[in-house]
Amino acid sequence: MIRVTSRLPPVLGSALVLFLAMAGEARAQQPVPPPPPAGAALPPAPAPPAPPLAAPPPPPLAAPPPPPMEAAPPPPPMAVVTPPTPLPLPPEAPAPAPVKETPLRVGGAVRLGLILQDPDLPKKMGELHLDTTGYSNAAELRLGGDVTDYFSWTANFNALIDGGAVGSAGSGNQSTFAVLSIEDLIAQFKAVDAFQIWMGRLLVPSDRANFSGPFFMSPWDYPGFYLKNAPPIGPMEGANGRNQGITVWGNVGPESKFKYFAGIYGIDQGGPNSTQLPADNAFYSARLSYSLQGSEPGYFGSSTWYGDKDITTIAVGGQYKRNGSVDLASTTGGRKDTFVGIADILTEQNVKGTGTFTFEGEFYAFNKDLPFSSFSEGANTIPIFNPREAFYAVVSYLTPENIGVGKFQPLIRWQQTIDPEWTIIDGALAYVMKEYDARLVLTYEHIDTGSTGGPNRYQNSLQFGVQLQK
């Protein structure tokens, strides 16, 4: 039993194979149908079976219900609108600063000089004594102050050690003493910088040399002293460059580049202490200056700024006096008018690391027969007339740095007249410790006045000067 069951599957497989073979042989024995006759229409092809009807589309699914509406967020809080900051109002114009009044200004100055020269034979440098030439030994007391915003005053006094003024010292010896005088006595009015009036005894506005004076020029000697014991050749002024008069002047423009001066002087004719004779006439003086580079405000001036500023200034001036000259053509001792023309220039340049270079030039033109001095020849007094033209030029150099406690300033000044020809040559070396306030000056000077300058044609000297002021 077990054996029959185990052989059954092979018997079934054999029977199946035999059945399939018998079926294939029966299909092969069936006859093939004949082809249709020619021209016979082919039987219509059986219609293809109709496609099964498409099932109707399923009904659209209902849209899911919308999610529940979320509650709208509360509106943001309204921003607080800050009103715009108003534009600041333009600042009010500041009130003009009050003019600081100085009730009293006090200053002083001293110049002391020695000269190596024989006073009897000025050509020789054989004696050492005080230098009485010009303003070499002098002291000044300077006072001034403001009274209101518009009015002020100046009073300057000077003392000159004059070797020609002597006093008894007992036992027959003679002693030199000082000659005291009022240098300036000025009432000053200032409306604005461009319009000011000064009156009294004051500096005559003429040339740069007079505006500078001995205390504010580089050379030691004031220019123009060609003749010994005679006044300097230059504009009409007076002792120490002052005279009694009135000046209208001003600084014009935002940088005070333009200045003008005009006035009348010698108005004390016939006074008890006046040098003006009762029949004499006052004279007029005017000056215009313009700074092409830098500026020089103020009444007074300077011949150097010691490198504090670069400056170039040109100026012209003129003076007139009715009947101020001798008319040599007149047989009755007649007089004629006096005219003086002036032009000057100052330029100073501070070259960094090299030093300061300065040039100053001055030119004068005088009318003929203008007397300014005289000399004695036996019993006769010989008048000396101003040359028709004169000029001077100064060239100086200032070291850039201190050497010790000061700077060295070598300079050369050439002074010359024309018709007649007189010459002064100065070679100087200054030691500048505090600009004009403290300086030492050593000068060699040679003068040649030709055959028309009196008995002492040639003069040679060596001068040493000390200047202090505050």
Short mmCIF file of C-alpha atoms in Angstrom, two decimals:
data_model
loop_
_atom_site.label_atom_id
_atom_site.label_comp_id
_atom_site.label_asym_id
_atom_site.label_seq_id
_atom_site.Cartn_x
_atom_site.Cartn_y
_atom_site.Cartn_z
CA MET A 1 0.00 0.00 0.00
CA ILE A 2 2.68 2.34 0.78
CA ARG A 3 4.54 1.42 -2.41
CA VAL A 4 1.40 2.09 -4.83
CA THR A 5 0.84 5.54 -3.29
CA SER A 6 4.44 6.51 -3.80
CA ARG A 7 4.31 5.79 -7.61
CA LEU A 8 1.00 7.63 -8.44
CA PRO A 9 2.37 10.98 -9.50
CA PRO A 10 4.59 9.58 -12.33
CA VAL A 11 1.59 7.68 -13.82
CA LEU A 12 -0.49 10.87 -13.93
CA GLY A 13 2.29 12.81 -15.64
CA SER A 14 2.61 10.10 -18.36
CA ALA A 15 -1.15 10.14 -19.01
CA LEU A 16 -1.19 13.87 -19.37
CA VAL A 17 1.58 13.83 -21.93
CA LEU A 18 -0.25 11.12 -23.95
CA PHE A 19 -3.49 13.20 -23.96
CA LEU A 20 -1.86 16.33 -25.24
CA ALA A 21 -0.16 14.49 -28.06
CA MET A 22 -3.46 12.91 -29.23
CA ALA A 23 -5.19 16.36 -29.30
CA GLY A 24 -2.50 17.96 -31.44
CA GLU A 25 -2.72 15.16 -34.01
CA ALA A 26 -6.56 15.59 -34.35
CA ARG A 27 -6.23 19.34 -35.14
CA ALA A 28 -3.72 18.64 -37.81
CA GLN A 29 -6.14 16.23 -39.67
CA GLN A 30 -9.04 18.90 -40.11
CA PRO A 31 -9.45 20.26 -43.88
CA VAL A 32 -8.24 23.91 -44.71
CA PRO A 33 -11.10 26.14 -46.13
CA PRO A 34 -10.64 27.22 -49.85
CA PRO A 35 -9.68 30.87 -50.64
CA PRO A 36 -12.51 33.16 -51.82
CA PRO A 37 -13.00 33.58 -55.63
CA ALA A 38 -11.44 36.53 -57.41
CA GLY A 39 -13.52 39.67 -57.22
CA ALA A 40 -15.62 38.36 -54.52
CA ALA A 41 -16.14 40.78 -51.76
CA LEU A 42 -14.62 39.93 -48.63
CA PRO A 43 -16.98 39.30 -45.88
CA PRO A 44 -17.17 42.13 -43.54
CA ALA A 45 -14.89 41.90 -40.75
CA PRO A 46 -16.67 41.17 -37.66
CA ALA A 47 -17.19 44.30 -35.57
CA PRO A 48 -14.93 44.47 -32.74
CA PRO A 49 -16.52 43.81 -29.54
CA ALA A 50 -17.85 46.93 -27.91
CA PRO A 51 -15.75 48.09 -25.14
CA PRO A 52 -17.23 47.61 -21.82
CA LEU A 53 -19.12 50.60 -20.54
CA ALA A 54 -17.02 52.70 -18.33
CA ALA A 55 -18.19 52.78 -14.90
CA PRO A 56 -19.61 56.17 -13.97
CA PRO A 57 -17.16 58.25 -12.06
CA PRO A 58 -17.62 58.12 -8.42
CA PRO A 59 -19.29 61.16 -6.99
CA PRO A 60 -16.81 63.73 -5.84
CA LEU A 61 -15.88 63.44 -2.32
CA ALA A 62 -17.29 66.19 -0.26
CA ALA A 63 -14.71 68.82 0.67
CA PRO A 64 -13.64 68.40 4.16
CA PRO A 65 -15.11 70.98 6.39
CA PRO A 66 -12.84 73.99 6.80
CA PRO A 67 -10.88 74.09 9.95
CA PRO A 68 -12.43 76.17 12.56
CA MET A 69 -11.54 79.86 12.17
CA GLU A 70 -8.85 80.92 14.52
CA ALA A 71 -9.59 84.02 16.39
CA ALA A 72 -7.98 87.06 14.69
CA PRO A 73 -5.03 88.28 16.66
CA PRO A 74 -5.66 91.53 18.39
CA PRO A 75 -4.41 94.53 16.41
CA PRO A 76 -1.01 95.76 17.50
CA PRO A 77 -1.13 98.67 19.81
CA MET A 78 -1.07 101.96 18.03
CA ALA A 79 2.44 103.40 17.98
CA VAL A 80 2.68 106.62 19.87
CA VAL A 81 3.50 109.22 17.28
CA THR A 82 6.07 111.62 18.68
CA PRO A 83 5.68 115.03 17.14
CA PRO A 84 8.75 116.00 15.13
CA THR A 85 11.35 117.98 17.01
CA PRO A 86 11.05 121.57 15.89
CA LEU A 87 14.07 122.94 14.09
CA PRO A 88 16.22 125.01 16.38
CA LEU A 89 15.86 128.70 15.96
CA PRO A 90 18.93 130.46 14.55
CA PRO A 91 21.10 131.65 17.37
CA GLU A 92 20.82 135.26 18.21
CA ALA A 93 23.71 137.38 17.11
CA PRO A 94 26.04 137.63 20.06
CA ALA A 95 26.34 140.99 21.59
CA PRO A 96 29.62 142.66 20.65
CA ALA A 97 32.27 141.94 23.20
CA PRO A 98 32.82 144.98 25.31
CA VAL A 99 36.08 146.72 24.70
CA LYS A 100 38.35 145.83 27.53
CA GLU A 101 39.49 149.08 29.02
CA THR A 102 42.96 149.32 30.49
CA PRO A 103 43.05 152.27 32.88
CA LEU A 104 46.83 152.42 32.88
CA ARG A 105 49.61 150.91 30.80
CA VAL A 106 53.19 151.28 31.92
CA GLY A 107 56.32 150.46 29.98
CA GLY A 108 59.90 151.51 29.71
CA ALA A 109 62.99 151.23 27.51
CA VAL A 110 66.73 151.85 27.66
CA ARG A 111 69.42 152.17 24.97
CA LEU A 112 73.07 152.48 25.94
CA GLY A 113 75.82 152.88 23.37
CA LEU A 114 79.58 153.19 23.18
CA ILE A 115 81.59 154.41 20.22
CA LEU A 116 85.22 153.98 19.27
CA GLN A 117 86.05 157.22 17.45
CA ASP A 118 88.15 160.32 17.93
CA PRO A 119 85.64 163.20 18.24
CA ASP A 120 88.19 165.69 16.95
CA LEU A 121 89.41 163.49 14.12
CA PRO A 122 86.34 161.35 13.32
CA LYS A 123 88.26 159.53 10.62
CA LYS A 124 90.26 157.77 13.32
CA MET A 125 88.97 155.19 15.78
CA GLY A 126 91.22 156.21 18.67
CA GLU A 127 88.97 156.99 21.65
CA LEU A 128 86.18 155.16 23.47
CA HIS A 129 83.32 157.22 24.86
CA LEU A 130 79.53 157.42 25.06
CA ASP A 131 77.86 157.59 21.69
CA THR A 132 75.90 160.82 21.55
CA THR A 133 74.86 160.38 17.93
CA GLY A 134 71.14 160.21 17.30
CA TYR A 135 69.38 158.19 19.99
CA SER A 136 72.21 155.97 21.20
CA ASN A 137 71.93 156.77 24.93
CA ALA A 138 68.34 157.26 25.98
CA ALA A 139 65.70 156.07 28.42
CA GLU A 140 61.93 156.20 28.00
CA LEU A 141 58.97 156.00 30.36
CA ARG A 142 55.83 155.02 28.49
CA LEU A 143 52.37 155.60 29.93
CA GLY A 144 48.91 155.23 28.47
CA GLY A 145 45.36 154.17 29.23
CA ASP A 146 41.73 153.87 28.13
CA VAL A 147 39.13 156.34 29.35
CA THR A 148 36.05 155.02 27.48
CA ASP A 149 35.42 152.72 24.55
CA TYR A 150 36.29 155.62 22.27
CA PHE A 151 38.87 157.73 24.07
CA SER A 152 42.36 156.95 25.32
CA TRP A 153 45.61 158.74 26.01
CA THR A 154 49.39 158.35 25.71
CA ALA A 155 52.16 160.15 27.57
CA ASN A 156 55.79 159.18 26.91
CA PHE A 157 58.82 160.82 28.45
CA ASN A 158 62.46 160.44 27.51
CA ALA A 159 65.86 161.29 28.92
CA LEU A 160 68.86 161.67 26.61
CA ILE A 161 72.40 161.48 27.92
CA ASP A 162 73.74 164.34 25.84
CA GLY A 163 77.45 164.94 25.94
CA GLY A 164 76.87 168.49 24.82
CA ALA A 165 74.85 169.29 27.95
CA VAL A 166 77.15 169.66 30.95
CA GLY A 167 76.77 170.79 34.52
CA SER A 168 79.16 171.84 37.24
CA ALA A 169 80.48 169.11 39.49
CA GLY A 170 82.47 171.47 41.74
CA SER A 171 86.24 171.98 41.50
CA GLY A 172 85.91 172.95 37.86
CA ASN A 173 85.14 169.46 36.57
CA GLN A 174 82.29 168.99 34.12
CA SER A 175 79.80 166.15 34.20
CA THR A 176 77.40 164.83 31.61
CA PHE A 177 73.74 164.72 32.58
CA ALA A 178 70.46 163.81 30.98
CA VAL A 179 68.18 166.13 29.05
CA LEU A 180 64.56 165.42 30.02
CA SER A 181 61.65 166.05 27.65
CA ILE A 182 58.10 165.09 26.75
CA GLU A 183 58.28 162.72 23.82
CA ASP A 184 54.55 162.09 23.25
CA LEU A 185 51.44 163.64 24.74
CA ILE A 186 48.45 162.40 22.76
CA ALA A 187 44.65 162.48 23.11
CA GLN A 188 43.24 159.62 21.04
CA PHE A 189 39.75 159.09 19.60
CA LYS A 190 38.69 155.88 17.86
CA ALA A 191 35.27 155.61 16.21
CA VAL A 192 36.19 152.41 14.32
CA ASP A 193 39.45 150.92 13.14
CA ALA A 194 39.10 152.78 9.85
CA PHE A 195 38.63 156.22 11.42
CA GLN A 196 40.76 157.51 14.28
CA ILE A 197 42.01 160.92 15.33
CA TRP A 198 45.12 161.60 17.39
CA MET A 199 46.16 165.08 18.46
CA GLY A 200 48.89 166.61 20.62
CA ARG A 201 52.62 166.01 20.42
CA LEU A 202 52.95 162.87 18.34
CA LEU A 203 54.91 161.00 15.70
CA VAL A 204 54.71 162.63 12.26
CA PRO A 205 53.46 160.05 9.68
CA SER A 206 56.10 160.15 6.98
CA ASP A 207 58.35 157.14 6.26
CA ARG A 208 58.86 153.65 7.71
CA ALA A 209 62.01 154.77 9.50
CA ASN A 210 60.08 157.29 11.57
CA PHE A 211 57.27 154.84 12.34
CA SER A 212 59.88 152.32 13.52
CA GLY A 213 62.18 154.67 15.41
CA PRO A 214 65.51 153.52 16.87
CA PHE A 215 63.82 150.97 19.15
CA PHE A 216 62.10 149.04 16.34
CA MET A 217 64.63 148.91 13.51
CA SER A 218 67.38 146.37 12.91
CA PRO A 219 70.35 148.77 12.53
CA TRP A 220 71.57 150.55 15.64
CA ASP A 221 71.69 154.08 14.23
CA TYR A 222 68.70 155.97 12.91
CA PRO A 223 69.22 156.67 9.17
CA GLY A 224 70.25 159.99 7.67
CA PHE A 225 73.00 161.17 10.05
CA TYR A 226 75.51 162.06 7.34
CA LEU A 227 76.93 165.11 9.10
CA LYS A 228 78.24 165.21 12.63
CA ASN A 229 76.17 167.33 15.02
CA ALA A 230 73.49 167.87 12.37
CA PRO A 231 69.92 166.56 12.10
CA PRO A 232 69.24 163.58 9.85
CA ILE A 233 68.43 164.03 6.19
CA GLY A 234 64.85 162.94 5.65
CA PRO A 235 61.25 164.13 5.90
CA MET A 236 60.13 167.17 7.86
CA GLU A 237 59.46 165.98 11.40
CA GLY A 238 60.97 167.51 14.53
CA ALA A 239 62.93 166.36 17.55
CA ASN A 240 62.72 162.58 17.93
CA GLY A 241 60.46 162.49 14.87
CA ARG A 242 57.65 164.27 16.74
CA ASN A 243 55.78 167.52 16.36
CA GLN A 244 52.64 169.26 17.57
CA GLY A 245 49.72 168.45 15.34
CA ILE A 246 46.68 166.36 14.43
CA THR A 247 46.57 163.04 12.56
CA VAL A 248 43.53 161.38 10.99
CA TRP A 249 44.30 157.75 10.24
CA GLY A 250 42.84 154.26 9.99
CA ASN A 251 43.26 150.56 9.24
CA VAL A 252 40.97 149.65 6.33
CA GLY A 253 39.69 146.19 5.36
CA PRO A 254 39.14 142.92 7.24
CA GLU A 255 42.88 142.25 7.53
CA SER A 256 43.99 145.89 7.87
CA LYS A 257 46.04 145.61 4.70
CA PHE A 258 45.47 149.25 3.77
CA LYS A 259 46.40 152.15 6.05
CA TYR A 260 46.16 155.87 5.57
CA PHE A 261 47.49 158.87 7.50
CA ALA A 262 46.97 162.59 6.96
CA GLY A 263 47.63 165.53 9.24
CA ILE A 264 48.91 169.00 9.94
CA TYR A 265 51.96 169.66 12.14
CA GLY A 266 54.00 172.52 13.53
CA ILE A 267 50.82 174.22 14.71
CA ASP A 268 52.42 175.85 17.76
CA GLN A 269 54.05 178.74 15.89
CA GLY A 270 55.34 181.42 18.20
CA GLY A 271 54.79 179.48 21.44
CA PRO A 272 57.22 180.10 24.30
CA ASN A 273 58.89 176.71 23.90
CA SER A 274 58.25 176.22 20.20
CA THR A 275 60.89 175.78 17.53
CA GLN A 276 58.38 177.27 15.06
CA LEU A 277 58.87 181.00 14.50
CA PRO A 278 55.77 183.21 14.72
CA ALA A 279 55.94 183.88 10.98
CA ASP A 280 56.53 180.23 10.18
CA ASN A 281 53.89 178.02 8.63
CA ALA A 282 52.56 174.62 9.59
CA PHE A 283 53.32 171.71 7.28
CA TYR A 284 51.20 168.85 6.00
CA SER A 285 52.14 165.17 5.86
CA ALA A 286 50.32 162.15 4.43
CA ARG A 287 51.08 158.48 3.90
CA LEU A 288 49.37 155.50 2.23
CA SER A 289 50.50 151.90 2.67
CA TYR A 290 49.25 148.56 1.41
CA SER A 291 50.39 145.08 2.47
CA LEU A 292 50.60 142.74 -0.50
CA GLN A 293 51.41 139.91 1.93
CA GLY A 294 50.41 139.78 5.59
CA SER A 295 49.35 142.97 7.38
CA GLU A 296 50.73 145.56 9.79
CA PRO A 297 47.83 147.08 11.74
CA GLY A 298 48.30 149.97 14.16
CA TYR A 299 49.75 153.47 14.12
CA PHE A 300 53.40 152.57 14.69
CA GLY A 301 55.56 150.28 12.58
CA SER A 302 58.66 148.14 12.50
CA SER A 303 61.53 147.40 10.12
CA THR A 304 61.51 143.68 10.91
CA TRP A 305 59.19 141.15 12.53
CA TYR A 306 62.00 138.72 13.34
CA GLY A 307 60.31 135.96 11.34
CA ASP A 308 56.99 136.08 13.20
CA LYS A 309 55.19 136.81 9.92
CA ASP A 310 55.87 136.93 6.20
CA ILE A 311 55.24 140.48 5.10
CA THR A 312 55.49 142.61 1.96
CA THR A 313 54.30 146.22 2.25
CA ILE A 314 54.66 149.15 -0.11
CA ALA A 315 53.99 152.78 0.78
CA VAL A 316 54.08 156.31 -0.59
CA GLY A 317 53.99 159.62 1.22
CA GLY A 318 54.28 163.34 0.71
CA GLN A 319 54.84 166.57 2.64
CA TYR A 320 54.18 170.22 1.88
CA LYS A 321 55.06 173.48 3.60
CA ARG A 322 54.35 176.93 2.28
CA ASN A 323 57.47 179.10 2.08
CA GLY A 324 59.54 176.37 3.67
CA SER A 325 62.62 176.74 1.45
CA VAL A 326 65.08 179.46 0.55
CA ASP A 327 64.79 180.94 -2.91
CA LEU A 328 68.42 181.37 -3.87
CA ALA A 329 67.39 182.99 -7.12
CA SER A 330 65.73 185.81 -5.23
CA THR A 331 67.80 188.93 -4.58
CA THR A 332 65.59 189.92 -1.65
CA GLY A 333 65.88 186.72 0.38
CA GLY A 334 62.58 185.37 -0.83
CA ARG A 335 61.10 182.01 0.13
CA LYS A 336 59.47 179.21 -1.84
CA ASP A 337 57.33 176.19 -1.01
CA THR A 338 58.79 172.91 0.20
CA PHE A 339 57.85 169.52 -1.22
CA VAL A 340 59.08 166.11 -0.07
CA GLY A 341 58.19 162.84 -1.81
CA ILE A 342 58.61 159.45 -0.11
CA ALA A 343 58.35 155.81 -1.18
CA ASP A 344 59.37 152.70 0.75
CA ILE A 345 59.08 148.93 0.75
CA LEU A 346 59.57 146.17 3.32
CA THR A 347 59.60 142.47 2.56
CA GLU A 348 60.45 139.73 5.04
CA GLN A 349 60.32 135.98 4.43
CA ASN A 350 60.84 133.24 7.00
CA VAL A 351 62.22 130.18 5.19
CA LYS A 352 61.63 127.16 7.41
CA GLY A 353 64.84 125.57 8.55
CA THR A 354 66.96 128.21 6.79
CA GLY A 355 66.25 131.53 8.50
CA THR A 356 64.56 134.90 7.96
CA PHE A 357 65.53 137.22 5.10
CA THR A 358 64.59 140.90 5.22
CA PHE A 359 64.88 143.73 2.71
CA GLU A 360 63.92 147.34 3.42
CA GLY A 361 64.24 150.19 0.94
CA GLU A 362 63.47 153.91 1.19
CA PHE A 363 63.56 156.74 -1.36
CA TYR A 364 63.24 160.51 -0.84
CA ALA A 365 62.95 163.42 -3.28
CA PHE A 366 63.42 167.01 -2.07
CA ASN A 367 62.89 170.33 -3.78
CA LYS A 368 65.93 172.46 -4.44
CA ASP A 369 67.32 174.86 -1.82
CA LEU A 370 65.86 173.18 1.25
CA PRO A 371 68.28 173.98 4.10
CA PHE A 372 68.64 171.52 6.95
CA SER A 373 71.95 172.41 8.63
CA SER A 374 75.04 174.60 8.56
CA PHE A 375 78.67 174.69 9.65
CA SER A 376 81.10 177.40 10.64
CA GLU A 377 84.12 178.30 8.59
CA GLY A 378 86.05 181.02 10.36
CA ALA A 379 83.67 183.87 11.02
CA ASN A 380 81.19 182.62 8.41
CA THR A 381 78.23 180.30 8.78
CA ILE A 382 77.87 178.11 5.73
CA PRO A 383 74.37 176.69 5.11
CA ILE A 384 74.00 173.07 4.06
CA PHE A 385 71.08 172.23 1.81
CA ASN A 386 69.30 168.94 1.51
CA PRO A 387 70.42 166.80 -1.42
CA ARG A 388 67.84 166.59 -4.17
CA GLU A 389 67.41 162.82 -3.71
CA ALA A 390 68.37 160.20 -1.16
CA PHE A 391 67.79 156.51 -0.56
CA TYR A 392 68.85 153.64 1.64
CA ALA A 393 68.62 149.86 1.50
CA VAL A 394 68.95 147.29 4.30
CA VAL A 395 69.53 143.56 3.83
CA SER A 396 69.56 141.27 6.86
CA TYR A 397 69.46 137.59 7.76
CA LEU A 398 68.28 136.01 11.04
CA THR A 399 69.37 132.49 12.02
CA PRO A 400 66.48 129.99 12.34
CA GLU A 401 67.43 128.62 15.77
CA ASN A 402 68.94 130.03 18.92
CA ILE A 403 72.67 129.86 19.29
CA GLY A 404 73.02 130.07 23.04
CA VAL A 405 70.23 132.30 24.34
CA GLY A 406 69.61 134.20 21.12
CA LYS A 407 69.82 134.40 17.35
CA PHE A 408 72.43 136.13 15.22
CA GLN A 409 71.41 138.77 12.70
CA PRO A 410 74.08 140.09 10.34
CA LEU A 411 73.04 143.06 8.20
CA ILE A 412 74.32 145.63 5.72
CA ARG A 413 72.82 149.09 5.17
CA TRP A 414 73.78 151.40 2.32
CA GLN A 415 72.70 155.05 2.52
CA GLN A 416 73.21 157.38 -0.42
CA THR A 417 72.37 160.93 -1.46
CA ILE A 418 72.36 162.29 -5.00
CA ASP A 419 73.43 165.84 -5.89
CA PRO A 420 75.58 166.02 -3.83
CA GLU A 421 76.75 162.46 -3.39
CA TRP A 422 77.18 161.38 0.23
CA THR A 423 77.51 157.78 1.40
CA ILE A 424 77.10 155.84 4.64
CA ILE A 425 77.90 152.12 4.82
CA ASP A 426 76.98 150.13 7.92
CA GLY A 427 78.00 146.55 8.58
CA ALA A 428 76.46 145.17 11.76
CA LEU A 429 76.03 141.97 13.73
CA ALA A 430 73.14 141.80 16.20
CA TYR A 431 72.55 139.17 18.86
CA VAL A 432 68.79 139.00 19.33
CA MET A 433 67.77 137.45 22.64
CA LYS A 434 64.13 138.59 22.76
CA GLU A 435 63.42 140.37 19.51
CA TYR A 436 63.34 144.14 20.13
CA ASP A 437 63.11 143.72 23.89
CA ALA A 438 66.65 142.45 24.41
CA ARG A 439 69.42 142.69 21.84
CA LEU A 440 73.09 143.57 21.43
CA VAL A 441 74.41 145.28 18.28
CA LEU A 442 77.99 145.72 17.07
CA THR A 443 78.36 148.08 14.08
CA TYR A 444 81.17 149.35 11.89
CA GLU A 445 80.22 152.58 10.09
CA HIS A 446 81.97 154.50 7.31
CA ILE A 447 80.79 157.95 6.13
CA ASP A 448 81.95 159.91 3.09
CA THR A 449 80.38 163.34 2.53
CA GLY A 450 82.56 164.37 -0.39
CA SER A 451 83.82 167.91 -0.73
CA THR A 452 80.48 169.53 0.17
CA GLY A 453 79.87 168.01 3.55
CA GLY A 454 82.01 170.25 5.73
CA PRO A 455 85.50 169.79 7.16
CA ASN A 456 85.15 166.12 8.15
CA ARG A 457 84.64 164.32 4.86
CA TYR A 458 85.52 160.85 6.13
CA GLN A 459 84.28 159.31 9.36
CA ASN A 460 84.92 155.84 10.73
CA SER A 461 83.57 154.33 13.93
CA LEU A 462 82.93 151.11 15.78
CA GLN A 463 79.76 151.15 17.87
CA PHE A 464 78.41 148.79 20.50
CA GLY A 465 74.86 149.09 21.77
CA VAL A 466 72.57 147.39 24.30
CA GLN A 467 68.78 147.71 24.03
CA LEU A 468 66.26 146.61 26.67
CA GLN A 469 62.57 147.39 26.83
CA LYS A 470 59.35 146.07 28.25
#
